[in-house]
Coordinates of C-alpha atoms in Angstrom, one line a residue:
Chain T
M1 CA -26.1 -43.0 16.9
A2 CA -25.4 -40.0 19.2
D3 CA -28.7 -38.2 19.9
N4 CA -27.0 -34.9 19.4
D5 CA -25.8 -35.8 15.9
K6 CA -28.4 -33.9 13.9
L7 CA -28.6 -32.7 10.3
I8 CA -29.2 -28.9 10.4
V9 CA -30.8 -27.4 7.3
A10 CA -31.7 -23.6 7.3
G11 CA -31.7 -23.7 11.1
R12 CA -34.0 -26.6 11.5
E13 CA -32.8 -29.9 13.1
Y14 CA -33.4 -33.3 11.6
H15 CA -32.6 -36.7 13.1
S16 CA -32.7 -38.5 9.7
R17 CA -30.0 -37.9 7.2
L18 CA -32.0 -39.7 4.5
L19 CA -34.1 -37.4 2.3
V20 CA -36.6 -39.1 -0.1
G21 CA -38.6 -38.4 -3.2
T22 CA -42.1 -39.4 -3.9
G23 CA -42.0 -40.3 -7.6
K24 CA -42.4 -43.5 -9.5
Y25 CA -44.3 -45.4 -6.8
R26 CA -47.2 -47.7 -7.8
D27 CA -49.8 -45.8 -5.8
M28 CA -50.2 -43.4 -2.9
A29 CA -50.5 -46.2 -0.4
E30 CA -47.1 -47.6 -1.4
T31 CA -45.7 -44.1 -1.4
G32 CA -46.8 -43.6 2.2
R33 CA -45.5 -46.9 3.4
A34 CA -42.1 -46.5 1.8
I35 CA -41.7 -42.9 3.1
R36 CA -42.5 -43.9 6.6
G37 CA -40.3 -47.0 6.3
S38 CA -37.3 -44.8 5.3
G39 CA -37.7 -42.7 8.4
A40 CA -37.1 -39.6 6.3
E41 CA -38.3 -36.2 7.6
I42 CA -37.6 -34.2 4.5
V43 CA -39.6 -35.4 1.5
T44 CA -39.5 -34.0 -2.1
V45 CA -42.5 -33.4 -4.3
A46 CA -43.0 -32.1 -7.8
I47 CA -45.3 -29.3 -8.9
R48 CA -47.5 -29.9 -11.8
R49 CA -50.9 -28.9 -13.3
T50 CA -53.9 -30.3 -11.7
N51 CA -55.9 -32.7 -13.9
I52 CA -59.1 -30.8 -14.6
G53 CA -62.1 -33.1 -14.3
Q54 CA -60.4 -35.7 -12.1
D55 CA -62.2 -37.2 -9.2
P56 CA -62.0 -34.5 -6.4
D57 CA -61.9 -37.3 -3.8
E58 CA -58.8 -38.8 -5.3
D59 CA -56.0 -39.0 -2.7
N60 CA -53.8 -35.9 -2.7
L61 CA -50.1 -36.5 -2.1
L62 CA -50.1 -34.0 0.7
D63 CA -52.7 -36.0 2.5
V64 CA -50.3 -39.0 2.5
I65 CA -47.3 -37.0 3.6
P66 CA -48.9 -34.2 5.6
P67 CA -46.9 -30.9 5.8
D68 CA -47.4 -30.8 9.6
E69 CA -45.6 -34.1 9.9
F70 CA -42.9 -33.9 7.2
T71 CA -40.8 -31.1 5.8
I72 CA -42.1 -30.9 2.3
L73 CA -39.4 -30.0 -0.3
P74 CA -41.0 -28.9 -3.6
N75 CA -38.6 -29.4 -6.5
T76 CA -38.2 -27.7 -9.8
A77 CA -37.7 -31.0 -11.7
G78 CA -38.3 -30.6 -15.4
C79 CA -37.2 -26.9 -15.6
Y80 CA -34.6 -26.1 -18.2
T81 CA -34.5 -22.3 -17.6
A82 CA -33.8 -20.2 -14.5
D83 CA -37.1 -18.3 -15.0
D84 CA -39.2 -21.5 -15.1
A85 CA -37.5 -22.7 -11.9
V86 CA -38.3 -19.4 -10.1
R87 CA -41.9 -19.5 -11.4
V88 CA -42.4 -23.1 -9.9
C89 CA -40.9 -22.1 -6.6
R90 CA -43.2 -19.1 -6.3
L91 CA -46.2 -21.4 -6.9
A92 CA -44.9 -23.9 -4.5
R93 CA -44.5 -21.3 -1.8
E94 CA -48.2 -20.3 -2.2
L95 CA -49.3 -24.0 -2.3
L96 CA -47.4 -24.6 1.0
D97 CA -48.7 -21.5 2.8
G98 CA -45.5 -19.5 2.6
H99 CA -43.1 -22.4 3.3
N100 CA -39.8 -21.2 1.8
L101 CA -37.6 -24.3 1.5
V102 CA -37.2 -25.5 -2.1
K103 CA -35.1 -27.9 -4.0
L104 CA -33.7 -26.0 -7.0
E105 CA -32.7 -28.0 -10.1
V106 CA -32.3 -26.5 -13.5
L107 CA -31.5 -29.2 -16.0
G108 CA -29.2 -29.2 -19.0
D109 CA -30.5 -32.1 -21.1
E110 CA -32.8 -35.1 -21.0
K111 CA -30.3 -37.7 -21.7
T112 CA -28.0 -36.9 -18.7
L113 CA -30.3 -34.8 -16.5
Y114 CA -27.1 -33.0 -15.6
P115 CA -27.7 -29.6 -14.2
D116 CA -27.2 -26.5 -16.3
V117 CA -24.8 -24.9 -13.8
P118 CA -24.9 -21.3 -15.1
A119 CA -28.7 -21.3 -15.2
T120 CA -28.7 -22.9 -11.7
L121 CA -26.5 -20.1 -10.4
E122 CA -28.8 -17.5 -11.9
A123 CA -32.0 -19.1 -10.4
A124 CA -30.3 -19.5 -7.0
E125 CA -29.5 -15.7 -7.0
K126 CA -33.1 -14.8 -7.8
L127 CA -34.5 -17.2 -5.3
V128 CA -32.3 -16.2 -2.4
A129 CA -33.1 -12.6 -3.2
D130 CA -36.8 -13.4 -3.0
G131 CA -36.4 -15.0 0.4
F132 CA -36.3 -18.6 -0.5
E133 CA -34.2 -21.2 1.4
V134 CA -32.6 -23.0 -1.5
M135 CA -31.3 -26.6 -1.5
V136 CA -29.6 -26.9 -4.8
Y137 CA -29.0 -29.9 -7.1
T138 CA -25.6 -29.4 -8.9
S139 CA -22.8 -31.2 -10.6
D140 CA -19.9 -32.5 -8.6
D141 CA -17.8 -29.4 -9.6
P142 CA -16.2 -28.0 -6.4
I143 CA -16.1 -24.5 -7.9
A144 CA -19.8 -24.5 -8.7
A145 CA -20.6 -25.9 -5.2
R146 CA -18.6 -23.0 -3.6
R147 CA -20.3 -20.4 -5.8
L148 CA -23.8 -21.8 -4.8
E149 CA -22.8 -21.6 -1.1
Q150 CA -21.6 -18.1 -1.6
I151 CA -24.9 -17.1 -3.1
G152 CA -26.6 -18.3 0.1
C153 CA -28.0 -21.7 -0.7
V154 CA -28.8 -23.5 2.6
A155 CA -27.6 -26.9 1.2
V156 CA -25.5 -27.9 -1.8
M157 CA -26.6 -31.2 -3.4
P158 CA -24.1 -32.7 -5.9
L159 CA -25.0 -35.7 -7.9
A160 CA -23.0 -38.9 -7.3
S161 CA -24.0 -40.3 -10.8
P162 CA -26.9 -39.4 -13.1
I163 CA -30.4 -39.1 -11.8
G164 CA -32.2 -42.4 -11.7
S165 CA -29.1 -44.3 -12.9
G166 CA -28.4 -46.3 -9.8
L167 CA -24.7 -46.3 -10.7
G168 CA -23.7 -45.4 -7.2
I169 CA -20.9 -43.0 -6.0
Q170 CA -18.7 -42.4 -9.1
N171 CA -16.9 -39.3 -7.9
R172 CA -15.8 -39.8 -4.4
Y173 CA -12.8 -37.5 -4.6
N174 CA -14.9 -34.6 -6.0
L175 CA -17.4 -35.2 -3.2
M176 CA -14.6 -35.2 -0.6
T177 CA -13.3 -31.9 -2.0
I178 CA -16.7 -30.3 -2.0
I179 CA -17.3 -31.5 1.6
E180 CA -14.0 -30.2 2.8
N181 CA -14.7 -26.7 1.3
A182 CA -18.2 -26.4 2.6
A183 CA -19.8 -24.7 5.6
V184 CA -23.4 -25.7 4.6
P185 CA -24.7 -29.3 4.5
I186 CA -23.5 -31.3 1.5
I187 CA -26.2 -33.8 0.4
V188 CA -25.7 -36.3 -2.3
D189 CA -28.6 -36.0 -4.6
A190 CA -28.9 -38.6 -7.3
G191 CA -27.2 -41.8 -8.3
V192 CA -27.5 -44.0 -5.3
G193 CA -28.6 -47.5 -6.2
T194 CA -28.5 -49.6 -3.1
A195 CA -27.8 -49.3 0.6
S196 CA -24.0 -49.7 0.3
D197 CA -24.0 -46.6 -1.9
A198 CA -25.7 -44.7 0.7
A199 CA -23.2 -45.9 3.3
V200 CA -20.3 -44.9 1.1
A201 CA -21.7 -41.4 0.7
M202 CA -22.0 -41.0 4.4
E203 CA -18.6 -42.5 5.1
L204 CA -17.1 -39.9 2.8
G205 CA -18.6 -37.3 5.2
C206 CA -21.7 -36.2 3.4
D207 CA -24.3 -34.7 5.6
G208 CA -27.1 -36.6 4.0
V209 CA -28.4 -38.4 0.9
L210 CA -31.4 -37.6 -1.2
M211 CA -32.8 -40.5 -3.2
N212 CA -36.0 -41.6 -5.0
T213 CA -35.6 -44.2 -7.7
A214 CA -33.4 -46.5 -5.6
I215 CA -36.3 -47.0 -3.3
A216 CA -39.2 -46.7 -5.6
A217 CA -37.8 -49.0 -8.3
A218 CA -36.7 -51.7 -5.9
K219 CA -38.7 -55.0 -6.0
D220 CA -39.8 -54.3 -2.5
P221 CA -39.8 -50.5 -2.0
V222 CA -40.7 -50.6 1.7
G223 CA -37.9 -53.1 2.3
M224 CA -35.4 -51.0 0.4
A225 CA -36.5 -47.9 2.3
Q226 CA -35.6 -49.6 5.6
A227 CA -32.3 -50.8 4.2
M228 CA -31.5 -47.3 3.0
R229 CA -32.2 -46.0 6.5
K230 CA -29.7 -48.5 7.9
G231 CA -27.2 -47.8 5.2
I232 CA -27.3 -44.1 6.0
E233 CA -27.0 -44.7 9.7
A234 CA -24.2 -47.2 9.4
G235 CA -22.3 -44.9 7.0
R236 CA -22.7 -41.9 9.4
E237 CA -21.5 -43.9 12.4
A238 CA -18.5 -45.2 10.5
F239 CA -17.6 -41.6 9.5
L240 CA -17.9 -40.4 13.1
A241 CA -15.9 -43.3 14.4
G242 CA -13.1 -42.7 11.9
R243 CA -12.0 -45.5 9.6
M244 CA -8.7 -47.3 10.0
P245 CA -6.0 -46.3 7.5
M246 CA -5.6 -48.5 4.5
R247 CA -2.4 -50.3 3.9
R248 CA -1.2 -52.4 1.0
F249 CA 0.0 -55.5 2.9
A250 CA -1.3 -57.5 5.8
S251 CA -1.0 -56.7 9.5
A252 CA -1.5 -59.7 11.8
S253 CA -4.2 -59.5 14.3
S254 CA -2.6 -62.1 16.6
P255 CA 0.6 -61.4 18.5
L256 CA 3.8 -62.3 16.9
E257 CA 5.4 -63.0 20.3
G258 CA 4.9 -66.3 22.3
T259 CA 4.7 -68.7 19.4
F260 CA 6.3 -72.1 20.4
W261 CA 6.6 -73.7 17.1
Q262 CA 9.6 -73.7 14.7
G263 CA 8.1 -73.1 11.3
G264 CA 8.1 -69.8 9.6
S265 CA 8.5 -68.0 6.3
Chain R
M1 CA -75.9 -13.2 -30.5
T2 CA -75.6 -10.6 -27.7
E3 CA -74.5 -13.4 -25.3
T4 CA -71.0 -13.4 -26.8
S5 CA -70.4 -10.1 -25.0
R6 CA -71.7 -11.7 -21.8
T7 CA -68.9 -14.3 -21.8
I8 CA -65.1 -14.3 -21.7
R9 CA -62.7 -16.9 -22.9
V10 CA -59.9 -17.9 -20.6
T11 CA -57.2 -20.5 -20.8
V12 CA -57.2 -22.9 -17.8
N13 CA -54.3 -25.4 -17.6
G14 CA -53.8 -25.1 -21.3
S15 CA -57.5 -25.6 -22.3
Q16 CA -59.9 -22.9 -23.4
R17 CA -63.0 -22.3 -21.3
E18 CA -65.9 -19.9 -21.6
L19 CA -66.9 -18.1 -18.4
A20 CA -69.5 -15.5 -17.6
V21 CA -68.2 -11.9 -17.5
E22 CA -67.1 -10.8 -14.0
S23 CA -66.4 -14.4 -13.0
T24 CA -64.1 -14.6 -10.1
L25 CA -61.2 -17.0 -9.5
E26 CA -63.2 -18.4 -6.6
A27 CA -66.2 -19.1 -8.9
L28 CA -63.9 -20.8 -11.4
L29 CA -62.4 -23.1 -8.8
E30 CA -65.8 -23.9 -7.5
A31 CA -67.0 -24.8 -10.9
L32 CA -64.0 -27.1 -11.3
G33 CA -64.7 -28.8 -8.0
M34 CA -61.4 -27.5 -6.6
S35 CA -62.4 -25.0 -3.9
G36 CA -60.8 -25.9 -0.6
Q37 CA -58.3 -28.2 -2.3
R38 CA -54.5 -28.1 -1.9
V39 CA -53.8 -26.1 -5.1
A40 CA -52.1 -22.9 -6.0
V41 CA -53.1 -20.6 -8.8
E42 CA -51.4 -18.1 -11.1
V43 CA -53.1 -15.8 -13.6
N44 CA -50.9 -14.5 -16.4
E45 CA -47.9 -15.9 -14.5
Q46 CA -48.6 -14.0 -11.3
V47 CA -49.3 -16.0 -8.2
I48 CA -52.6 -15.2 -6.7
P49 CA -52.7 -15.6 -2.9
R50 CA -55.6 -17.9 -1.7
S51 CA -57.2 -15.0 0.2
D52 CA -57.5 -13.1 -3.0
Y53 CA -59.5 -15.6 -5.0
P54 CA -62.9 -14.0 -4.2
R55 CA -61.8 -10.6 -5.4
T56 CA -59.8 -11.7 -8.4
T57 CA -61.9 -11.1 -11.5
L58 CA -61.0 -12.9 -14.6
H59 CA -60.8 -11.2 -17.9
D60 CA -61.0 -12.2 -21.6
G61 CA -57.7 -13.8 -22.6
D62 CA -56.4 -14.6 -19.1
D63 CA -54.2 -17.5 -18.7
V64 CA -54.9 -19.5 -15.6
E65 CA -52.6 -22.2 -14.2
I66 CA -53.9 -24.3 -11.3
I67 CA -51.1 -26.5 -9.8
R68 CA -50.7 -29.1 -7.1
A69 CA -48.0 -31.3 -5.5
I70 CA -47.5 -34.8 -7.1
G71 CA -44.9 -37.5 -6.7
G72 CA -41.4 -36.5 -7.7
G73 CA -37.8 -36.7 -6.6

């Protein structure tokens, strides 16, 4: 891929267009191997209470993915109100020594894990006003995506199908519309199940894909992480190369002239 | 027992704890084996900058949350 083809989020350049989560892995060692295998530079983490009384020598996630090596993207997963999401972001900023980049998600219900878009808009406004750089999980609604960009979010991240479902890209025309309208990176967040899904998202013109379960729940997470990296790269290169137009009927690849036999249709 | 006035009750990550009066946040973290760890703290929903732990005195009824980063998507 062209060396100058970079993903730019909030003014920072990234070579990798694959963003990965750190949930659902067997242990810290597997997390670290899968993250490194994916080649991702932006890595999401969740913010939760410490376990009081746990072994203080237990591995800390931030030792496995050190903030000086990766861009840590704390999320607001599990928040169902704007105020809770803002609270989590403020704690995350303190945890990460003033690092302002956050992944905002305000959820609507547990069954679908669809975003509560009005609450997401409210939280985004508060966070942007408080100096955060907000990468925002949202539905595939082009109007919501545009509003979030207008508020000042640094990346808009529509779902492709429900979080953790692995159903793949179920909304390609909505994604295309969102991409066409946007001046900020559009990153598919949620729904990818396997490498071809990642490639499809990139072929549509997405700027990146954020995934977690597709890698963590694979039989071989490290193998899938590497496959996803290739899927993202192949899809991006195909998008840049520009695909051929589709046609309904055949178009012979060999010349029609110069045949020396008599048969024909 | 006069000692009751010598202690305060605070809530730490949802559980009640008894601390000596004038306990600082730094002392609490030390007692929990968490000083120097990658955590962030809020008291009564206000984030406390790390540099303020030594001068943050806890009061009876305070609600302390100590958080960290864990795996998530």
